[in-house]
Coordinates of C-alpha atoms and ligand atoms in Angstrom, one line a residue:
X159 CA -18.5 45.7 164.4
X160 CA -18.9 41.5 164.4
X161 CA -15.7 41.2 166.6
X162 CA -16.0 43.8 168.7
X163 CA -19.9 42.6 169.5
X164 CA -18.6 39.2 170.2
X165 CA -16.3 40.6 172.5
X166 CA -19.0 42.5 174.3
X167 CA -21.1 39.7 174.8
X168 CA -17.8 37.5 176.4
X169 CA -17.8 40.2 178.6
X170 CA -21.3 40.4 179.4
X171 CA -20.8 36.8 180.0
X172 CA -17.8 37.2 182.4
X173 CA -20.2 40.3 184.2
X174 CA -23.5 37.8 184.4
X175 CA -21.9 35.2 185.8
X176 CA -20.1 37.1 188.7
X177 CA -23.8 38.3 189.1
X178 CA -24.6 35.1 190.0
X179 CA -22.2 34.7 192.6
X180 CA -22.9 37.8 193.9
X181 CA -26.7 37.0 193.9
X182 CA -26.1 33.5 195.7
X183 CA -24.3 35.4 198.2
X184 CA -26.6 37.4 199.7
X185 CA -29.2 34.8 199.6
X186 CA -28.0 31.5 200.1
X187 CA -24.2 31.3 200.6
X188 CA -23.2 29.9 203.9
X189 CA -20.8 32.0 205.8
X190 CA -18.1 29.7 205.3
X191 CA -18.3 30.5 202.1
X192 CA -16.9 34.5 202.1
X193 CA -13.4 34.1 201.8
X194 CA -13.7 31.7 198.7
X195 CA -16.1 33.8 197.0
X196 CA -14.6 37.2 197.8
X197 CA -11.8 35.5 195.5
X198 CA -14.2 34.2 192.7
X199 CA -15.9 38.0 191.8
X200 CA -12.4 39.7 192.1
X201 CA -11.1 37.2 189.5
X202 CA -14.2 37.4 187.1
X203 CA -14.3 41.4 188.1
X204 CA -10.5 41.8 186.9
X205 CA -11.1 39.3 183.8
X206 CA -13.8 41.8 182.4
X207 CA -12.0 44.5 183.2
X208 CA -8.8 43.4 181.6
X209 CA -11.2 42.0 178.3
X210 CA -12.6 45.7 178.2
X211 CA -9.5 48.2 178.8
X212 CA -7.4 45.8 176.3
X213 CA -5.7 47.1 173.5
X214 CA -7.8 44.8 171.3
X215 CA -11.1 46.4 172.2
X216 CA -9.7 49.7 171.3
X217 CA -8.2 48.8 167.9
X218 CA -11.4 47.1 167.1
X219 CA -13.2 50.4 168.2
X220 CA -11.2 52.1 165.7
X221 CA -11.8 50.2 162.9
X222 CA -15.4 49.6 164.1
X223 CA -16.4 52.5 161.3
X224 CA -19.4 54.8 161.3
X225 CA -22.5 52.8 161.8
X226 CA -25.7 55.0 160.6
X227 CA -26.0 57.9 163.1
X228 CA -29.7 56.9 165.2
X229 CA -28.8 53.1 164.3
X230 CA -28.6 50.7 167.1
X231 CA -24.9 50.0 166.2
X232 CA -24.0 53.6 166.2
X233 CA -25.5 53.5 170.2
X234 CA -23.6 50.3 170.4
X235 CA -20.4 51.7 169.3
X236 CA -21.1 55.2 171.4
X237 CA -21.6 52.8 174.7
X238 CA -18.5 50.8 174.0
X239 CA -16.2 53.6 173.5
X240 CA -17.4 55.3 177.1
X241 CA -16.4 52.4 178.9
X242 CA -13.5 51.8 177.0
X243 CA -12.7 55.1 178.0
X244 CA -13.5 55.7 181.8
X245 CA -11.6 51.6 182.0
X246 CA -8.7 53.3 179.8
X247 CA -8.2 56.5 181.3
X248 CA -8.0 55.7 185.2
X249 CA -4.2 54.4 185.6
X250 CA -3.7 51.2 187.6
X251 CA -2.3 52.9 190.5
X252 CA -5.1 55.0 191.3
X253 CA -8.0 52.2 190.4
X254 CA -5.8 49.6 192.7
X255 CA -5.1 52.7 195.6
X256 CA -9.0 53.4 195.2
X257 CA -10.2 49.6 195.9
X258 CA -7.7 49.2 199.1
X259 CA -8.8 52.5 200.5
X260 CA -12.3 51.2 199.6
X261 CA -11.6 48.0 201.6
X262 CA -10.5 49.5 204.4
X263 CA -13.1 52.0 204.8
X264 CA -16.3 50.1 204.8
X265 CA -15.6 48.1 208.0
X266 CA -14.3 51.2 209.6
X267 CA -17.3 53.2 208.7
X268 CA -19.4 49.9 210.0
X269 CA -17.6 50.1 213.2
X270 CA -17.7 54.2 213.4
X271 CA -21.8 53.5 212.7
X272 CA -21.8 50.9 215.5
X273 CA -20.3 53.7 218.1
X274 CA -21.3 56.7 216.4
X275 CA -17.7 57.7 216.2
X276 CA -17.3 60.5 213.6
X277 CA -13.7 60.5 214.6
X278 CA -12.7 56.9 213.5
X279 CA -14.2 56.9 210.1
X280 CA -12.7 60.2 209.1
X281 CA -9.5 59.2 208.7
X282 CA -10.4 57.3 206.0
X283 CA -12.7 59.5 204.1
X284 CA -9.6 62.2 203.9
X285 CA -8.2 59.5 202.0
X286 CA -10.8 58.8 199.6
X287 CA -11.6 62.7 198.7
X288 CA -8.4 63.3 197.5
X289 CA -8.3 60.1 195.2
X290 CA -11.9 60.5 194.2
X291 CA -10.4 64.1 192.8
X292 CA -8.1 62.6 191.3
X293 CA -10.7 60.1 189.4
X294 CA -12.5 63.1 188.2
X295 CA -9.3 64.9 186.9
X296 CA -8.4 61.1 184.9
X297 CA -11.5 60.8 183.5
X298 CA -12.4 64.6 182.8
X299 CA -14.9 67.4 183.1
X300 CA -15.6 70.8 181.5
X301 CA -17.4 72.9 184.2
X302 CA -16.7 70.7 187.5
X303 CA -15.0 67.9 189.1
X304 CA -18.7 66.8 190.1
X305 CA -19.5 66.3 186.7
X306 CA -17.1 63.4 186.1
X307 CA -18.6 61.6 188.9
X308 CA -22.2 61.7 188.2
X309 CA -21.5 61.0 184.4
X310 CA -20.5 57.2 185.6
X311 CA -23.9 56.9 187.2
X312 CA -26.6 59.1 184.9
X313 CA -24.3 59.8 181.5
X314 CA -25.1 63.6 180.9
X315 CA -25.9 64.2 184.5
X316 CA -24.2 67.6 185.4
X317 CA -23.7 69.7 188.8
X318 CA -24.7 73.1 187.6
X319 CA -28.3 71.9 186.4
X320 CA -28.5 69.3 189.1
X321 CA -27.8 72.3 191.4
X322 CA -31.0 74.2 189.6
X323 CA -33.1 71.0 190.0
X324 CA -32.0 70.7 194.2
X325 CA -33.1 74.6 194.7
X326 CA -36.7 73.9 192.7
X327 CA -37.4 71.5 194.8
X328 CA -36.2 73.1 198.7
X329 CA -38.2 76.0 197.4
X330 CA -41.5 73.8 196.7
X331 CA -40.6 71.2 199.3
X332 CA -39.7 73.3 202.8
X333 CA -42.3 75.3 203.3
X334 CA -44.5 72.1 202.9
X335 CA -43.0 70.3 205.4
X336 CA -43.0 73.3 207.8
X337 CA -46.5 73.5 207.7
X338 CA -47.5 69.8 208.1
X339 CA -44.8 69.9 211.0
X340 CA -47.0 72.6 212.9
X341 CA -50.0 71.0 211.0
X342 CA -49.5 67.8 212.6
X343 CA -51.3 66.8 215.9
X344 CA -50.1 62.9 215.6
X345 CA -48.5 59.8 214.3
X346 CA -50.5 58.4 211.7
X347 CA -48.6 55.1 211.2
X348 CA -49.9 52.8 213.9
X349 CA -51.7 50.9 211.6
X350 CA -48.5 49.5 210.0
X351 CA -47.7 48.1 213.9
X352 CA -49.0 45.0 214.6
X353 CA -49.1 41.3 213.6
X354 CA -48.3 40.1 209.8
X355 CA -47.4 36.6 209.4
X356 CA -44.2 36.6 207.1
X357 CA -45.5 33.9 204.7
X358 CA -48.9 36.2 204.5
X359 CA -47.0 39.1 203.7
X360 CA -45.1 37.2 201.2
X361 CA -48.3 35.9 199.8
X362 CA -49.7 39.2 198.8
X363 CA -46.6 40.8 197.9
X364 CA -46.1 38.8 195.1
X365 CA -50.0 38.7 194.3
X366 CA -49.8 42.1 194.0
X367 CA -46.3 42.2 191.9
X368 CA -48.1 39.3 189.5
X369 CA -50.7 41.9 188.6
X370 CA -48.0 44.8 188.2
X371 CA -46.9 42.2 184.9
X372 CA -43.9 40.6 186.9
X373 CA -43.0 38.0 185.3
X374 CA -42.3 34.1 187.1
X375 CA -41.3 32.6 184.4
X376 CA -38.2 34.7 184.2
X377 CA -37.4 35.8 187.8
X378 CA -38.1 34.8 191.7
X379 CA -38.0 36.0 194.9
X380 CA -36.1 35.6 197.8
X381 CA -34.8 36.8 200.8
X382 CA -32.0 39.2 201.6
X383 CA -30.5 41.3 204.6
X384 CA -31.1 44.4 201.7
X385 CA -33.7 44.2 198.7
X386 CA -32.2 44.3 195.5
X387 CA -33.2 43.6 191.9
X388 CA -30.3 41.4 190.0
X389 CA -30.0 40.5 186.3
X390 CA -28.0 38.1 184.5
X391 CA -26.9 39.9 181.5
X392 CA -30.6 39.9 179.5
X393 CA -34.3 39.8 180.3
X394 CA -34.6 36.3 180.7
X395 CA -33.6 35.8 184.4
X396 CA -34.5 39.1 186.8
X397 CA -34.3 38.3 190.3
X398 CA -35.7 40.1 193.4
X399 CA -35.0 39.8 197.2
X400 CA -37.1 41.5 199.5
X401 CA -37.2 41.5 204.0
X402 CA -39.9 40.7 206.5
X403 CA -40.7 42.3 209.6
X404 CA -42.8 40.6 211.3
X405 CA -44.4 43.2 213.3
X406 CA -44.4 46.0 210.7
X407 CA -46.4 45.8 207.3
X408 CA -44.6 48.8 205.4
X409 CA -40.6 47.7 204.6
X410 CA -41.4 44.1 203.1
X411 CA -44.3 45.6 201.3
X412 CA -42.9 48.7 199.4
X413 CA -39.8 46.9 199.1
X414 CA -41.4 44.3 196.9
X415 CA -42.9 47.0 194.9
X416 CA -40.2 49.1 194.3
X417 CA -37.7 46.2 193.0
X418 CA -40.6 44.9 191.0
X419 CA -40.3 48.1 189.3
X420 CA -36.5 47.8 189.0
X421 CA -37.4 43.7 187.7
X422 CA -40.2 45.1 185.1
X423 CA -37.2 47.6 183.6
X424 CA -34.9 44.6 183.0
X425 CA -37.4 41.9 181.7
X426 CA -38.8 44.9 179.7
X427 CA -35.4 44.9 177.5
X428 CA -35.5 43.8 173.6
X429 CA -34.9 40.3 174.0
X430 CA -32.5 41.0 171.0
X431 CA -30.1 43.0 173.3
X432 CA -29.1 40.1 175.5
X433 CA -25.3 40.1 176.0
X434 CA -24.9 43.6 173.9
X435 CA -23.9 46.9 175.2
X436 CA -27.3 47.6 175.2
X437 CA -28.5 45.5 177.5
X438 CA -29.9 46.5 181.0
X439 CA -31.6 50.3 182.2
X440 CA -30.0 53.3 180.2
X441 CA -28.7 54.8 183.9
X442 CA -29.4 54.7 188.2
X443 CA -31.8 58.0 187.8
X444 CA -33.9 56.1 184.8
X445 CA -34.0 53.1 186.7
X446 CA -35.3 54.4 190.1
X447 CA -37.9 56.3 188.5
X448 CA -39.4 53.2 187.6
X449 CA -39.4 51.5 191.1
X450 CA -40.6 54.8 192.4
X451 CA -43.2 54.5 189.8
X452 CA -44.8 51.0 190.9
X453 CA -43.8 52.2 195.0
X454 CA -45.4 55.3 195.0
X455 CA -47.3 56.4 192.0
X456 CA -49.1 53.0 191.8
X457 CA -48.5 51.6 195.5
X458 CA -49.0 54.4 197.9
X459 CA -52.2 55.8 195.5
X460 CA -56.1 55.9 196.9
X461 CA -57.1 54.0 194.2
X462 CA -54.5 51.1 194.2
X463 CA -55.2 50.5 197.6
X464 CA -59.4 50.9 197.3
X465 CA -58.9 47.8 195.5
X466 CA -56.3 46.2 197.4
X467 CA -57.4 47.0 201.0
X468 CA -60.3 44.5 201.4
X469 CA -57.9 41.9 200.1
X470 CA -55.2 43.2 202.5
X471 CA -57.5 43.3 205.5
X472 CA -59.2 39.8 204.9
X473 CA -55.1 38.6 204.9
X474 CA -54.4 41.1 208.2
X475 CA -57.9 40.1 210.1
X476 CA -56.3 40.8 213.5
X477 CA -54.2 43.6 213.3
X478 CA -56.3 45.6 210.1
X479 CA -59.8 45.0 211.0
X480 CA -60.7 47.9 212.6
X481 CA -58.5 50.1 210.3
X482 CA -60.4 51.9 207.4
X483 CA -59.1 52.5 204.0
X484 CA -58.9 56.5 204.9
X485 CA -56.7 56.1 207.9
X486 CA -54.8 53.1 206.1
X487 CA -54.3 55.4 203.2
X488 CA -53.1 58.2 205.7
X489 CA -50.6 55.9 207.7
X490 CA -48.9 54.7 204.5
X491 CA -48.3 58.2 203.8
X492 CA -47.3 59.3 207.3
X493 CA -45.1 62.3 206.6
X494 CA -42.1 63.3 209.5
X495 CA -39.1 64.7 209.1
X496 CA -37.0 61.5 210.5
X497 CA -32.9 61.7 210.6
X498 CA -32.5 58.6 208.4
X499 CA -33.1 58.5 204.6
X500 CA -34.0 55.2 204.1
X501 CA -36.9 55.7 206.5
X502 CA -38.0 59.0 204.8
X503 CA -41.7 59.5 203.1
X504 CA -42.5 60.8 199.7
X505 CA -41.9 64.6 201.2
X506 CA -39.0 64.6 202.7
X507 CA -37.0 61.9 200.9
X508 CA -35.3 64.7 198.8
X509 CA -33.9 66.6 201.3
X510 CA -31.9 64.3 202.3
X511 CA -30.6 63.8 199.4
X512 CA -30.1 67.4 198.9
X513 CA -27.5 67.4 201.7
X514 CA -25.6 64.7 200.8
X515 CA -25.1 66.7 197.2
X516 CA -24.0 69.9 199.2
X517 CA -21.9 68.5 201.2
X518 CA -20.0 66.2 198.5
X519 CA -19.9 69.4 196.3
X520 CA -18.8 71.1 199.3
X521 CA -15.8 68.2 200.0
X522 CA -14.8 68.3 196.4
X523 CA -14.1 72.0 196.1
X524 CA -12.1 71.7 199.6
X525 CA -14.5 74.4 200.8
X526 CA -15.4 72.1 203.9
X527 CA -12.9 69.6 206.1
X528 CA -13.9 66.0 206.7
X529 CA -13.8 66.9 210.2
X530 CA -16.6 69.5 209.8
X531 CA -19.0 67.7 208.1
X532 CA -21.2 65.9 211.3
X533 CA -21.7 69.9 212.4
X534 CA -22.5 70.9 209.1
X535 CA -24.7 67.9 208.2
X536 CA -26.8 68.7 211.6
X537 CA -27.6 72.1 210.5
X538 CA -28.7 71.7 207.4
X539 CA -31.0 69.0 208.7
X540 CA -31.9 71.7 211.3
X541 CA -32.3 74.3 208.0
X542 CA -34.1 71.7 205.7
X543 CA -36.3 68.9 208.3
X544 CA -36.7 71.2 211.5
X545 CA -34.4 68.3 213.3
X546 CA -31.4 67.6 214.6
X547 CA -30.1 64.3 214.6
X548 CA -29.1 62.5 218.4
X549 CA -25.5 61.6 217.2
X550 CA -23.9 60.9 214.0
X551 CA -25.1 57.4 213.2
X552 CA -28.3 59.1 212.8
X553 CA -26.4 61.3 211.3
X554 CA -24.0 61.3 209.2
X555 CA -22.8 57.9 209.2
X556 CA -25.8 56.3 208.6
X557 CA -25.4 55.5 204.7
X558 CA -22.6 53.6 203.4
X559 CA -21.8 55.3 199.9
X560 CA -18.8 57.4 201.3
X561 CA -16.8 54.5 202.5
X562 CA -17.5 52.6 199.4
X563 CA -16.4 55.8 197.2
X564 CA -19.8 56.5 195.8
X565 CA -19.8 60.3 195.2
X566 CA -22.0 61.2 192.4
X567 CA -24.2 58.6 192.9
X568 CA -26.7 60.1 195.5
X569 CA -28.6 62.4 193.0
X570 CA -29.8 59.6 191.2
X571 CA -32.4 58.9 193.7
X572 CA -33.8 61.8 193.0
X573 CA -33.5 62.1 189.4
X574 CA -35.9 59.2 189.5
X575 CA -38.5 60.6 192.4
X576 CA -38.8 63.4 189.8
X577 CA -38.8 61.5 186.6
X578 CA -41.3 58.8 187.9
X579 CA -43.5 61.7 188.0
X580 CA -42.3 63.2 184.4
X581 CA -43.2 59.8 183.2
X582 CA -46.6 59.2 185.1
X583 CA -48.2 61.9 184.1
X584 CA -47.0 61.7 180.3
X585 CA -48.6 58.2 180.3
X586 CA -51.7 59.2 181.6
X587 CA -52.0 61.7 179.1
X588 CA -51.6 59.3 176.6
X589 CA -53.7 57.1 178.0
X590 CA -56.3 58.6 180.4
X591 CA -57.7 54.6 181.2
X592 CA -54.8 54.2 183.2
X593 CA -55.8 55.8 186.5
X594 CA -59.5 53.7 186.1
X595 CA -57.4 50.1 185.4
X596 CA -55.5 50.8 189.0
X597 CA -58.4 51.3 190.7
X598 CA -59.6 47.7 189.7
X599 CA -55.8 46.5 190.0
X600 CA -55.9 46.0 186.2
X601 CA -52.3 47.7 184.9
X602 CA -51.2 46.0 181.7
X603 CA -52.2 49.6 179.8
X604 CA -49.6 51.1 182.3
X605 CA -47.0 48.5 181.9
X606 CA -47.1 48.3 178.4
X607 CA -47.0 52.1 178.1
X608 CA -43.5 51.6 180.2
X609 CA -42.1 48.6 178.1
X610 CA -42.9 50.6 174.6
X611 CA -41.7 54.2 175.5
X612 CA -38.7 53.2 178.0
X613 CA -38.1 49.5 178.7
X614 CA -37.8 48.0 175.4
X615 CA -34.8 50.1 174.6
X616 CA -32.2 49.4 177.4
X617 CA -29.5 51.4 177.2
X618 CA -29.6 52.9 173.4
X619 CA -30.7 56.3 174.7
X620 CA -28.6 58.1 177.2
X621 CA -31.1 59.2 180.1
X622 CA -31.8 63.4 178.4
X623 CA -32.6 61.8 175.2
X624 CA -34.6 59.0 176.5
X625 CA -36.6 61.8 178.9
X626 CA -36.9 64.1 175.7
X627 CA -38.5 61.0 173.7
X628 CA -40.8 60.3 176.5
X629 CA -42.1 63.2 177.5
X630 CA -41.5 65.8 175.1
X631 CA -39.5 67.7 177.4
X632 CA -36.3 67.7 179.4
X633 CA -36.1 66.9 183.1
X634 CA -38.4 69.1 185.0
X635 CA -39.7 69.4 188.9
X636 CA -42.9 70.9 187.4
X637 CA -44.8 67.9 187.8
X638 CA -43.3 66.0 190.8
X639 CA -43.6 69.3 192.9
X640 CA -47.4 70.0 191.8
X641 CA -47.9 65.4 192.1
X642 CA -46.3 66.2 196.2
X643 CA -48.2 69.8 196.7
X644 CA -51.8 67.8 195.4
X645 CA -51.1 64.5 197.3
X646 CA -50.1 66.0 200.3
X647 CA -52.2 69.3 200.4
X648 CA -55.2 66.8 200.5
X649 CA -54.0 64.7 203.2
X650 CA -52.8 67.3 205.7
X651 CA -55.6 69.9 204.5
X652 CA -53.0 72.4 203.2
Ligands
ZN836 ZN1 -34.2 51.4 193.8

């Protein structure tokens, strides 16, 4: 177990500092540097790869024996021999005919987005379903190709009770939005509009994250074309980026919250995990529900922002002085069914989402053509939202995880809209003082709740288990549909 530990953490060594790189290149990096740098993370990229897939790691797996089942080494071990296994079972060819069609999609899709040119990026999509198929079939499934897929991004993660979870949740969630849609007599976000000076924006941002329990001593901030939370291989170095709009409060603001929440996860990690298979959130779906946690159960709440608003307003003079904390309140939860997902409130976010799982489902099982899926992406935003989108970068070009080969990894936003919910309520339960502490922006009960029961353990449970732990229960819609139908119900008079 000694060797094949050591060999782990030389890869998690390899892994952190191509991290780096990657980090430094979408904050600082000059342009001049691209070419060199696109070198430097395919070397260190391959050097892990080849360290992990070796014979070497496998003989040591086999000889790794049988650490005490529940142990930490027998998580270890179970960790190691998945990876082992997806690097193993994938043959060169396809992993090599996988990254070219990769790099030749993603500037095609860019440039298909820029025209709105459905046409020009299919092409390459027809080639990556097929060898996505083929990925599944190499890496296996029992029930459905889909299954493969989402197992790289949420272990355990399955279509059929994915499928289950999606139908819970249009059942709950459309007739909602229906009836705000007739509900609605107008656009509630103008407050949002105005004039925030960046450095003020940054300046509470990070006031605000401070008190969530991020920690400066072992992270920063900066600035990025995309926010993104980045870690170095342990807890000791957990970076944030974040964007400023000058004359809009909302992206820079729920940004910084949400990759807070992403931050707190990693810095939350036993310390004594640090360059172990261990290391780092247990999956996508575990980790989102905790930025969604800080962005919307904390940050889009009454009582965060009956404490916060004053603050906010004394910072915002000129462009929030004459707002009130009701209508404040009730811009920040502005809900419209909007064509792009990124845009997309607390509502209608999963719908979205819900499409793009039909319609990969749909691509894997051949029962829909590349070529057909702008007309059938527009109805089912006609079926689900009510709208239908101008063209097809409003459409369906508008996200990039097709051209970068990301199917299975679109649920995962959900999984944690649904779990941040699971996981809110069970810590309120258990400690009832939370709710109070937010409303005087005191949330070290909260916090430490989320380091004991989730972040402390990194990746020893897989996400079911971890959930089951938690919450006593498996993944349910339960509470994130009864959280939306409350929240929502209240602020639209439902
Ligand atoms: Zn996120």
């Amino acid at each position: 177990m000694q060797l094949l530990n050591e060999r782990l953490a030389t890869i998690s060594d390899i892994s952190a500092a191509a991290a780096v790189l990657n980090w430094d290149q979408q904050t600082y990096m000059p342009e001049g540097g691209v070419e060199g740098r696109a070198g430097q993370l395919s070397t260190l990229s391959r050097l892990a790869h080849e360290m992990l897939a070796d014979d070497e790691t496998g003989e040591l797996l086999d000889s790794a024996g049988e650490p005490e089942p529940g142990s930490e080494d027998a998580a270890s071990l179970r960790l190691i021999r998945r990876e082992y296994e997806k690097a193993t079972k994938l043959p060169s060819r396809l992993v090599a005919e996988l990254s070219g069609a990769r790099a030749r999609a993603e500037p095609a899709w860019a440039r298909a987005r820029a025209e709105s040119d459905w046409s020009a990026f299919a092409p390459h999509l027809e080639k990556i379903v097929p060898l996505i198929l083929e990925t599944a079939a190499a890496l296996g499934y029992e029930d459905h190709p889909y299954d493969a897929l989402l197992d790289i991004y949420e272990p355990g993660a399955r279509q059929a009770p994915l499928a289950k979870m999606f139908e819970e949740l249009k059942a709950g969630l459309v007739p909602m939005i229906r009836e705000i849609g007739s509900a609605r007599a107008e656009d509630r976000s103008a407050p949002l509009f105005g004039k925030f000076d960046e450095a003020k924006q940054e300046e509470f941002g990070k006031a605000v994250i401070s008190a969530f329990g991020y920690d400066w001593k072992r992270g920063r901030q900066d600035r990025a074309v995309h926010p993104f939370c980045i870690n170095f291989g342990g807890p000791g170095d957990v970076r944030i980026t974040t964007r400023f709009d000058p004359g809009w409060l909302s992206p820079a603001l729920f940004a910084t919250f949400h990759e807070a929440g992403h931050a707190m996860y990693e810095q939350g990690v036993d310390p004594a995990y640090t360059r172990t298979a261990l290391s780092g959130g247990t999956s996508m779906g575990i980790h989102e529900s905790q930025s969604r946690l800080w962005e919307n159960l904390v940050g889009r709440s009454l009582p965060f922002w009956a404490h916060y608003y004053p603050r906010l307003q004394k910072t915002f003079p000129e462009s929030l002085g004459e707002t009130d904390l009701k209508d404040f309140y009730r811009a920040i939860n502005d809900s419209r069914p909007s064509e792009i997902r990124v845009e997309s409130d607390e509502l209608t976010y999963n719908l979205h989402i819900l499409l793009r799982f039909e319609l990969e489902i749909a691509l894997l099982e051949e029962s829909i053509s590349v070529a057909d899926i702008p007309a059938a992406w527009n109805a089912k935003m006609e079926e689900y939202l009510g709208i239908t989108p101008e063209n097809d970068a409003m459409g369906a070009l508008q996200d990039v995880h097709w051209s970068a080969s990301l199917f299975g990894y679109f649920p995962t936003y959900t999984i944690g809209n649904v779990l941040s919910v699971q996981f809110f309520d069970t810590a309120v339960k258990e400690r009832p003082e939370i709710e109070a502490g937010i409303g005087r922006g005191e949330f070290g009960v909260l916090r430490e709740w989320l380091r004991e029961n989730i972040h402390r353990h990194g990746s020893r449970y897989d996400p079911e288990e971890l959930v089951e732990r938690v919450t006593g229960r498996p993944l349910e819609t339960g509470p994130y549909l009864r959280y939306l139908e409350g929240k929502f119900g209240e602020l639209y008079g439902l």
